[in-house]
Coordinates of C-alpha atoms and ligand atoms in Angstrom, one line a residue:
X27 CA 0.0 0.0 0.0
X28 CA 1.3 3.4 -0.7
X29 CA 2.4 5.7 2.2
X30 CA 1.4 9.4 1.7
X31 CA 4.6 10.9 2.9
X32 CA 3.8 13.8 5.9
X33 CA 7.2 15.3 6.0
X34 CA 6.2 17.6 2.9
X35 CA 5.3 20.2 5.5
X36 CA 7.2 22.4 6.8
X37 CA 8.7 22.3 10.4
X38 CA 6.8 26.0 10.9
X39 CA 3.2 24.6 9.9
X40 CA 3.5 21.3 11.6
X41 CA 4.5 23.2 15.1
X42 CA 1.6 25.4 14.4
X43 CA -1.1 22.1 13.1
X44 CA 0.0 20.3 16.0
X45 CA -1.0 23.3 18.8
X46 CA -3.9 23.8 17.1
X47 CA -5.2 20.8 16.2
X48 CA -8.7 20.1 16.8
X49 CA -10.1 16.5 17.6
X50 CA -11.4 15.2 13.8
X51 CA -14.5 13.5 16.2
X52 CA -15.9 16.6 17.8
X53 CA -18.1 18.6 15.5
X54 CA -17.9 22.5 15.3
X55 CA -20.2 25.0 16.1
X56 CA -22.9 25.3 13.3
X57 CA -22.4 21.9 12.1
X58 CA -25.7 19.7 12.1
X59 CA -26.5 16.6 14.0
X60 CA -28.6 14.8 13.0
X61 CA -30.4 11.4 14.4
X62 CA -28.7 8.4 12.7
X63 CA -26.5 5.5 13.8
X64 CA -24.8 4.9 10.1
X65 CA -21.1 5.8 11.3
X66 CA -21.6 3.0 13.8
X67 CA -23.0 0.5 11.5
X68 CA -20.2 1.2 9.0
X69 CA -17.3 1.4 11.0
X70 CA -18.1 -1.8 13.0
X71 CA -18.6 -3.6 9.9
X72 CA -15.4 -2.3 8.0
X73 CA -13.5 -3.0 11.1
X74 CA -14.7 -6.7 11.6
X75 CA -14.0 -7.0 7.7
X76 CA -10.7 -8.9 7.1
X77 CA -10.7 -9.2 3.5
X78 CA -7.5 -12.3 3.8
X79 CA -9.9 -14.6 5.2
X80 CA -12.2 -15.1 2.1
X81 CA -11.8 -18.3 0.5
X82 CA -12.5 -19.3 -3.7
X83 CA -15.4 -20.5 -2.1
X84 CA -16.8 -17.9 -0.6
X85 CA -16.4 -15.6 -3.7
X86 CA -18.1 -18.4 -5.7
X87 CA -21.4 -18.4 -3.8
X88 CA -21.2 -15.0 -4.0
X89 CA -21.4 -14.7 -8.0
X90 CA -23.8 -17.5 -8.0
X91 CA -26.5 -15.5 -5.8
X92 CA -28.9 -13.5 -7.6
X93 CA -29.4 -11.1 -4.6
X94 CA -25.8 -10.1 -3.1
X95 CA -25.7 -9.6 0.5
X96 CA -22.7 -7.5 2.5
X97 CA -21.0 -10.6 2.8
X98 CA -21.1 -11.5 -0.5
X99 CA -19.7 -8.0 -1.2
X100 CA -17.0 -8.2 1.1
X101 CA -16.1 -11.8 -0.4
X102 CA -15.8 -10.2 -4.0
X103 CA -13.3 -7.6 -2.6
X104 CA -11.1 -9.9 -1.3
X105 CA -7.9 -11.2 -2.4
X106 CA -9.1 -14.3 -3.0
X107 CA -11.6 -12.9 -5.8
X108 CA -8.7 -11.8 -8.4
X109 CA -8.9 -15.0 -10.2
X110 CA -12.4 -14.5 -10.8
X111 CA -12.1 -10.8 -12.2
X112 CA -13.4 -12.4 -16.0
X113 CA -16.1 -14.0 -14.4
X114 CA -17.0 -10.8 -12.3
X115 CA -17.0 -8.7 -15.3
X116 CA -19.0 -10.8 -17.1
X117 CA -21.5 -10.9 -14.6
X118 CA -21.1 -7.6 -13.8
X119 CA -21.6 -6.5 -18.1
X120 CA -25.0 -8.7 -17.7
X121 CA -26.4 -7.0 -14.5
X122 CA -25.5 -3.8 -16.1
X123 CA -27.2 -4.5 -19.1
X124 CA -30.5 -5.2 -16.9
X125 CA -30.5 -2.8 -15.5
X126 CA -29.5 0.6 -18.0
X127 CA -29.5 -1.2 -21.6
X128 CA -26.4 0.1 -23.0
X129 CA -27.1 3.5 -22.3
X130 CA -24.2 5.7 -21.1
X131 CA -24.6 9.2 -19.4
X132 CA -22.2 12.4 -20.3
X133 CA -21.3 15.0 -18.0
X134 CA -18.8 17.3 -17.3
X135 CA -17.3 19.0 -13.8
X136 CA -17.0 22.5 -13.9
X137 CA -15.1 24.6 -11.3
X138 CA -16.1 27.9 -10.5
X139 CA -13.7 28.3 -7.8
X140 CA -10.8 26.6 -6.0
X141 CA -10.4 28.6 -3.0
X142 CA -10.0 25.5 -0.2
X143 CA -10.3 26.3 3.6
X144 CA -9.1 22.8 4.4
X145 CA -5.5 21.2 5.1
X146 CA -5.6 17.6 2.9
X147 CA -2.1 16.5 2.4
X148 CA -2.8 15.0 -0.8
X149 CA -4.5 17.6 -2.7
X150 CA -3.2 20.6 -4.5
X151 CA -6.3 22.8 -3.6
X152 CA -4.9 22.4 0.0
X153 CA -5.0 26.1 1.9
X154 CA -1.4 25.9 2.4
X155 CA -0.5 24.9 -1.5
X156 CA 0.6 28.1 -3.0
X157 CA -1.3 27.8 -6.6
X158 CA -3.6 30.3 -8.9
X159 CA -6.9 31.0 -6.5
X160 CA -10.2 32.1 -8.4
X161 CA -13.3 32.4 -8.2
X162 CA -16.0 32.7 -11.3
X163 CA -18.2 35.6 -11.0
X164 CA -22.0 35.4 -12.4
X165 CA -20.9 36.4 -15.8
X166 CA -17.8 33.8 -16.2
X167 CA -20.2 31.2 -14.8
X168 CA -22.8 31.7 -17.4
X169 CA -19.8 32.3 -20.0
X170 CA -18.1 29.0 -19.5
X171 CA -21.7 27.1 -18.9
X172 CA -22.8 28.5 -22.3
X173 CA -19.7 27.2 -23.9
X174 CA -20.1 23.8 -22.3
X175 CA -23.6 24.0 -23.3
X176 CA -22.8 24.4 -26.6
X177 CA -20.9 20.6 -27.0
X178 CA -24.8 19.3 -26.3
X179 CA -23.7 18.2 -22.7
X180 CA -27.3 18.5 -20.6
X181 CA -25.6 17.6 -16.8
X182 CA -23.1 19.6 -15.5
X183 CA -21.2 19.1 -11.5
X184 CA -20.6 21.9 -10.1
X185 CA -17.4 22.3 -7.9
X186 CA -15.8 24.8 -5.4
X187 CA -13.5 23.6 -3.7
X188 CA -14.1 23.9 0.2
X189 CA -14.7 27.2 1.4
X190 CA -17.4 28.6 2.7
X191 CA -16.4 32.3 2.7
X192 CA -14.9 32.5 -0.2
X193 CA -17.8 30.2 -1.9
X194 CA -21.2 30.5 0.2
X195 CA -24.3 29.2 0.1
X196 CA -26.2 31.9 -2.3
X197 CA -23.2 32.4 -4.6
X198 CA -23.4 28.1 -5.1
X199 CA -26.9 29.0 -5.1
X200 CA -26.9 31.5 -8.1
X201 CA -24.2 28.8 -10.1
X202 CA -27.1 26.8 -9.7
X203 CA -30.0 29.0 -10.7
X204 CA -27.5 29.8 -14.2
X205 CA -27.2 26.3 -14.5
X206 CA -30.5 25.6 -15.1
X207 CA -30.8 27.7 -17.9
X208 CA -29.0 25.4 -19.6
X209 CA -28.5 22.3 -18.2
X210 CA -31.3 19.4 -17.0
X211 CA -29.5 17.8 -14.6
X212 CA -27.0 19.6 -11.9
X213 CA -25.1 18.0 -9.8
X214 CA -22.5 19.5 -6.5
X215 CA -19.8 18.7 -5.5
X216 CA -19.2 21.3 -2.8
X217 CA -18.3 21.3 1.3
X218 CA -20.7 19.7 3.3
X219 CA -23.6 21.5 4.5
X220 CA -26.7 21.3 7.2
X221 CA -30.2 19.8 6.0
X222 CA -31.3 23.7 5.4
X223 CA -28.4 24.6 3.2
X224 CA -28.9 21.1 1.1
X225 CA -32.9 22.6 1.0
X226 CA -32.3 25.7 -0.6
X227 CA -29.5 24.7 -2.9
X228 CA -32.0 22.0 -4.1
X229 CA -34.9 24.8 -4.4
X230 CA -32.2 26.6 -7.0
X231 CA -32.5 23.8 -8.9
X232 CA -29.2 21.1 -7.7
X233 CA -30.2 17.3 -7.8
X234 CA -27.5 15.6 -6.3
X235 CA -24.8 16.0 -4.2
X236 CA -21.8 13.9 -4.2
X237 CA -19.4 14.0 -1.2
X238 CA -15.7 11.9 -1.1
X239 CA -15.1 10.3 2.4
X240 CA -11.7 10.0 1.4
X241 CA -11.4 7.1 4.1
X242 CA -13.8 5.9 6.1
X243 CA -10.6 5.0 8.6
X244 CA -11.2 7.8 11.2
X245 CA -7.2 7.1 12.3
X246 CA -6.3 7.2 8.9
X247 CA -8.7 10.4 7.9
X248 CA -7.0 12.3 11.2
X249 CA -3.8 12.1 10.0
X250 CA -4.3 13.3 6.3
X251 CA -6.8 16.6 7.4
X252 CA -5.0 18.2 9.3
X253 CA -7.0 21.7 9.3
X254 CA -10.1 22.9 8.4
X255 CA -13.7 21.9 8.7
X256 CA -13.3 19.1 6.7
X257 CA -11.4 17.1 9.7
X258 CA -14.6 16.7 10.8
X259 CA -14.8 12.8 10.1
X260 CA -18.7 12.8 11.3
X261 CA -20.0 15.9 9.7
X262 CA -19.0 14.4 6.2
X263 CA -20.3 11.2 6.9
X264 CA -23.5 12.1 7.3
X265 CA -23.5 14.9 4.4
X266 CA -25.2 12.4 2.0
X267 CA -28.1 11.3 4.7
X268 CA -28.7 15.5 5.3
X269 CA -28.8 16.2 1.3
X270 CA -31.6 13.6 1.0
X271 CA -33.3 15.0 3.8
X272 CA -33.0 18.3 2.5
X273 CA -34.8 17.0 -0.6
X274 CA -31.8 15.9 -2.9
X275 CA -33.2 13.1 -5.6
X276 CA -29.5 11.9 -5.4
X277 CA -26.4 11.2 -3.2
X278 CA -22.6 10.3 -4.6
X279 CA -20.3 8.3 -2.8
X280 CA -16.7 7.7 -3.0
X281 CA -13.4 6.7 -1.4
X282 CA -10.4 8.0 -2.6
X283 CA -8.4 4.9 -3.1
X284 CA -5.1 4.7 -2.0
X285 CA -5.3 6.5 0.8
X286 CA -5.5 3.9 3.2
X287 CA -6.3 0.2 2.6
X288 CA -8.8 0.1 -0.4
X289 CA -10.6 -2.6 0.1
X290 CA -11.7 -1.9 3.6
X291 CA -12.4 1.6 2.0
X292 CA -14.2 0.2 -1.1
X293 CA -16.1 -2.1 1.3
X294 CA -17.1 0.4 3.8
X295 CA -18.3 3.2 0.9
X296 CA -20.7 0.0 -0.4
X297 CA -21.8 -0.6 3.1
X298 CA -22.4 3.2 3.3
X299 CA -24.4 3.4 0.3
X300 CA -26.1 0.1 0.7
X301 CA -27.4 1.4 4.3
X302 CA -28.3 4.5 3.3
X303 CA -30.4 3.0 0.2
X304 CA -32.4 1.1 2.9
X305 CA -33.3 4.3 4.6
X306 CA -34.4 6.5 1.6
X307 CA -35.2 3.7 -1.2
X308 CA -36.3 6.8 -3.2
X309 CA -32.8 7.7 -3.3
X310 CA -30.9 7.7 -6.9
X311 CA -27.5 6.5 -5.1
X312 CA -23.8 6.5 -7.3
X313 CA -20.2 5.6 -7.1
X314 CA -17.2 7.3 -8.0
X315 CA -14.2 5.4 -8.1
X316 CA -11.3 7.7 -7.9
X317 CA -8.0 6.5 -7.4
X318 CA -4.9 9.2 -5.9
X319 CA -3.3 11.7 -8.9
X320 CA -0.5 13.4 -8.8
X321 CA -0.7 17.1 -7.3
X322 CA 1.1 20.5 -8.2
X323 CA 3.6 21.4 -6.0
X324 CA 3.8 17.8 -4.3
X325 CA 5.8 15.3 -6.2
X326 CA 5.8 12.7 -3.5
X327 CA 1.7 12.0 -4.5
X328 CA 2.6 9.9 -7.0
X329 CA 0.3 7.0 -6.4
X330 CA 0.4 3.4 -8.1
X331 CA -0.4 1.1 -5.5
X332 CA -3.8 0.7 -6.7
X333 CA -3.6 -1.3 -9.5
X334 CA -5.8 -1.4 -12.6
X335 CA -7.0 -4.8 -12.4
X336 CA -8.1 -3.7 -8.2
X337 CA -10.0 -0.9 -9.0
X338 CA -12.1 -3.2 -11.8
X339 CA -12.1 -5.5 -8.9
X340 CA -13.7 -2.8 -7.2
X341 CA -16.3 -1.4 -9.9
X342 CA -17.5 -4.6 -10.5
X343 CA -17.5 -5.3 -6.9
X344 CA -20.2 -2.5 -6.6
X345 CA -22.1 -3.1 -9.7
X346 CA -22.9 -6.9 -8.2
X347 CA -23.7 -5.4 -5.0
X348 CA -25.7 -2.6 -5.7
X349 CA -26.5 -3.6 -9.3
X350 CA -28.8 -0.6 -9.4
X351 CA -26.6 2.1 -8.5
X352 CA -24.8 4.6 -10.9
X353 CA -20.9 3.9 -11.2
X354 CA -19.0 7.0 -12.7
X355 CA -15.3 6.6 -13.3
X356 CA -12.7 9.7 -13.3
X357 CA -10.9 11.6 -15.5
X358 CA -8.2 10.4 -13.6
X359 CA -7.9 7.2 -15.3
X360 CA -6.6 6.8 -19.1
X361 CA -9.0 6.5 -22.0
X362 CA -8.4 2.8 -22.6
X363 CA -9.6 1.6 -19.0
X364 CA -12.5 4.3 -19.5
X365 CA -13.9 3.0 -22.1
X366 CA -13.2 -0.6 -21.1
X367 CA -15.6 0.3 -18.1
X368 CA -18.0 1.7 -19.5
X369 CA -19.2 -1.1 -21.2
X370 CA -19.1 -3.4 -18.5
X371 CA -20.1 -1.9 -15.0
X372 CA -20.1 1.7 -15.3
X373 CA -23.1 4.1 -16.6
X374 CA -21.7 7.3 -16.6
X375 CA -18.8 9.2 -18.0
X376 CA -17.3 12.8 -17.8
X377 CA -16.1 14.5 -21.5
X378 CA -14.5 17.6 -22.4
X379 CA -13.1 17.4 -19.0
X380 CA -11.0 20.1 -17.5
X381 CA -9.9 20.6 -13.4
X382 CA -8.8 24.4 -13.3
X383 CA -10.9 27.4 -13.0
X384 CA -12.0 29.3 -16.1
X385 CA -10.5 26.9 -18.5
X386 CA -13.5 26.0 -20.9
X387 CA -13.6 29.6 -21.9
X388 CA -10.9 31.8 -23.9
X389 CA -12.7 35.1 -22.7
X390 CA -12.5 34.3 -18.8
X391 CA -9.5 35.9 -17.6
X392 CA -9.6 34.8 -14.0
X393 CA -8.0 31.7 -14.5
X394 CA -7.5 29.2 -11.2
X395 CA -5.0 26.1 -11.3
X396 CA -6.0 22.5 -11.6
X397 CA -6.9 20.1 -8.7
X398 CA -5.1 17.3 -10.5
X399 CA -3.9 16.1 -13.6
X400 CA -6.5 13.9 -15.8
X401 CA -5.2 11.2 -17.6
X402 CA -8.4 11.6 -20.4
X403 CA -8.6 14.4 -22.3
X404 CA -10.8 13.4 -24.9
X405 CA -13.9 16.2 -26.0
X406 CA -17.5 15.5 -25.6
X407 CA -17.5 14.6 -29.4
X408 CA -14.5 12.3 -29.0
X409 CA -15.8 10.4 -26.1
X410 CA -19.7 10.3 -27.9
X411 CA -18.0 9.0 -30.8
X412 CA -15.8 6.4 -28.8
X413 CA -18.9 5.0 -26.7
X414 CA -20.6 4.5 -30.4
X415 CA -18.3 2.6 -31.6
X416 CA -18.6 0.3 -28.8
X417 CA -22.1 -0.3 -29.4
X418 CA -22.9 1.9 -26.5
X419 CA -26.0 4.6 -26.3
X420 CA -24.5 8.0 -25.0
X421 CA -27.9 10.2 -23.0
X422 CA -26.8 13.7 -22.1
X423 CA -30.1 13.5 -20.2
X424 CA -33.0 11.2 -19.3
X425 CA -34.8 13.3 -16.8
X426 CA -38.3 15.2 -17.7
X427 CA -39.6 18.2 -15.9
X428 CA -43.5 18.2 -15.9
Ligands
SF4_512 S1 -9.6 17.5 -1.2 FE1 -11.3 19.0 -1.3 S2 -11.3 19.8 0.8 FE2 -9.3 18.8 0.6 S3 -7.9 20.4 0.0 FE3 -8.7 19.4 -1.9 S4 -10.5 20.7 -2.5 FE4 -10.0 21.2 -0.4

């Protein structure tokens, strides 16, 4: 497993985190609670998960069922399930298939701003990473929407970074309100928020919020956020189970992989999702499957130890699961695994992709840097023409507004 390497700060801000460090279990003043035992029910099952005691056996009655239960799901992200990844994907292809045809949803991410009020080792938004800052204003937002409207795209995510004074609630609010105008479908990926906030972002027109645990180690997640609101382990966990009550039609769910022991991660995310579901069966629930990128200004993040044929493991994993759920896979990964996906577990796809500020649109001047380098570049058309090709159906949007 890869070690992210700490000593990349400075002796200065490491003095200064460790005074002021503030315990990652304890939530802040203004954050919500709400009434919910998920965090136990996760943690207790990712912690009695030991993925090197799963036999062949095991992970052969679990493709054989028809309903998969969380032990089934733990068995297929074991060690002992690698041999089977051809039979997984092939099972995987066919539940797909039941479930969303050969259909294929396009998006894009678009960041209006990068300002970050949070400390996370590994990413170069990170408050103490010195890089471009900026923030859209009204105009730039509609300016860069209109371009990306303009490649047919229907669903756009919205982004911010984390930072609620530099990005608050009615400035997400009027990205959201512009969005409309030209999009069907909106999603957010923003900081967590209190049922009320996840209300009125949803009355200017958001439908889902996605929000990356990271890890759902709480030692693990304490030593990699070090500052910020986002060291609040609980508060994030339960930003998903506040969105729906806020009226959200959708949640997005995600471990970074590689940050600490991905299958236990992977496992715990399903778990997550799979509990959730059970609460709010109304709930359209998705996966992202990110693995660690490289980061400006931090050459150590150079993450490989999760390999190719693990993170299929793990798609397919939660397309046999969950074989309802959406699976989107990153920009991170190269075109060739993307498109391999695609047609066997996952239903949705980003195009036309770009992770700086301002960078769909020559006349926006602000420009902000990248929060990480994509491995697929391809444009909408590209990527519509690639899925084709495959015998795959491309939908910018399936959602009606009566
Ligand atoms: S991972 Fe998110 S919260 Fe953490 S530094 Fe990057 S943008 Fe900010």
């Amino acid at each position: 497993m890869q070690q992210i390497n700490e000593s990349i700060l400075n002796d200065e801000i490491r003095e200064h985190l460790k005074e002021n460090r503030i315990s990652h279990m304890e939530y802040l003043p203004g954050m919500e609670r709400i009434s919910s035992d998920l965090l136990e029910q996760v943690t207790s099952r990712m912690d009695a998960y030991d993925p090197a005691r799963y036999t062949a056996g095991d992970v052969r009655r679990a493709l054989a069922q028809e309903n998969r239960t969380p032990e089934d799901f733990a068995a297929l992200l074991s060690p002992a399930a690698a041999p089977f990844l051809e039979e997984m994907a092939r099972k995987a292809k066919e539940e797909t298939r039941k479930h969303f045809g050969n259909t294929v949803y396009l998006f894009t991410p678009l960041y209006i701003a990068n300002y970050c009020e949070n400390y996370c080792i590994y990413c170069g938004f990170n408050c103490h990473n010195k890089i471009r800052r900026a923030r859209l204003n009204e105009e730039e937002i509609e300016k860069e929407m209109r371009k990306i409207a303009e490649t047919g795209l229907q669903e756009i995510l919205i982004l911010t970074g984390e930072s609620p004074s530099k990005s608050d609630l009615t400035y997400i609010g009027e990205a959201c309100r512009i969005a409309r105008r030209y999009f069907k479908v909106i999603g957010l990926e923003v900081y967590p928020m209190n049922t009320e906030d996840y209300r009125y972002l949803h009355g200017c027109g958001a439908d889902y919020v996605t929000v990356f645990q990271e890890t759902y180690h709480a030692g693990k997640y304490e030593t990699l956020h070090l500052a910020g609101p986002k060291r609040i382990f609980p508060y994030r966990f339960y930003a998903q189970e506040r969105a729906l009550l806020g009226g959200m039609r959708g949640v997005g769910f995600a471990a970074l992989l590689g940050l600490a022991d991905f299958r236990k991660d992977a496992f715990a995310t399903g778990i997550h999702a799979w509990l959730l579901q059970r609460k709010f069966p109304q709930a359209e629930i998705s996966f992202s499957c990110p693995r660690l990128r490289p980061i400006i200004n931090n050459e150590k993040i150079n993450p490989q130890d999760v390999h190719e044929s693990q993170l299929l493991q793990v798609i397919t994993a939660y397309r046999l699961f969950l074989p309802y759920a959406g699976i989107t896979v990153s920009t991170r990964e190269c075109a060739r695994f993307r498109d391999h996906v695609m047609g066997l577990a996952a239903t949705k796809i980003s195009a036309g992709v770009s992770t700086g500020v301002g960078s769909h649109c020559e006349e926006v001047e602000d420009k902000g840097d990248s929060q990480f380098e994509i491995s697929d570049g391809r444009t909408v058309a590209e990527v519509w023409e690639s899925l084709t090709r495959r015998g795959l159906q491309p939908v910018m949007s399936d959602y009606l507004y009566v």
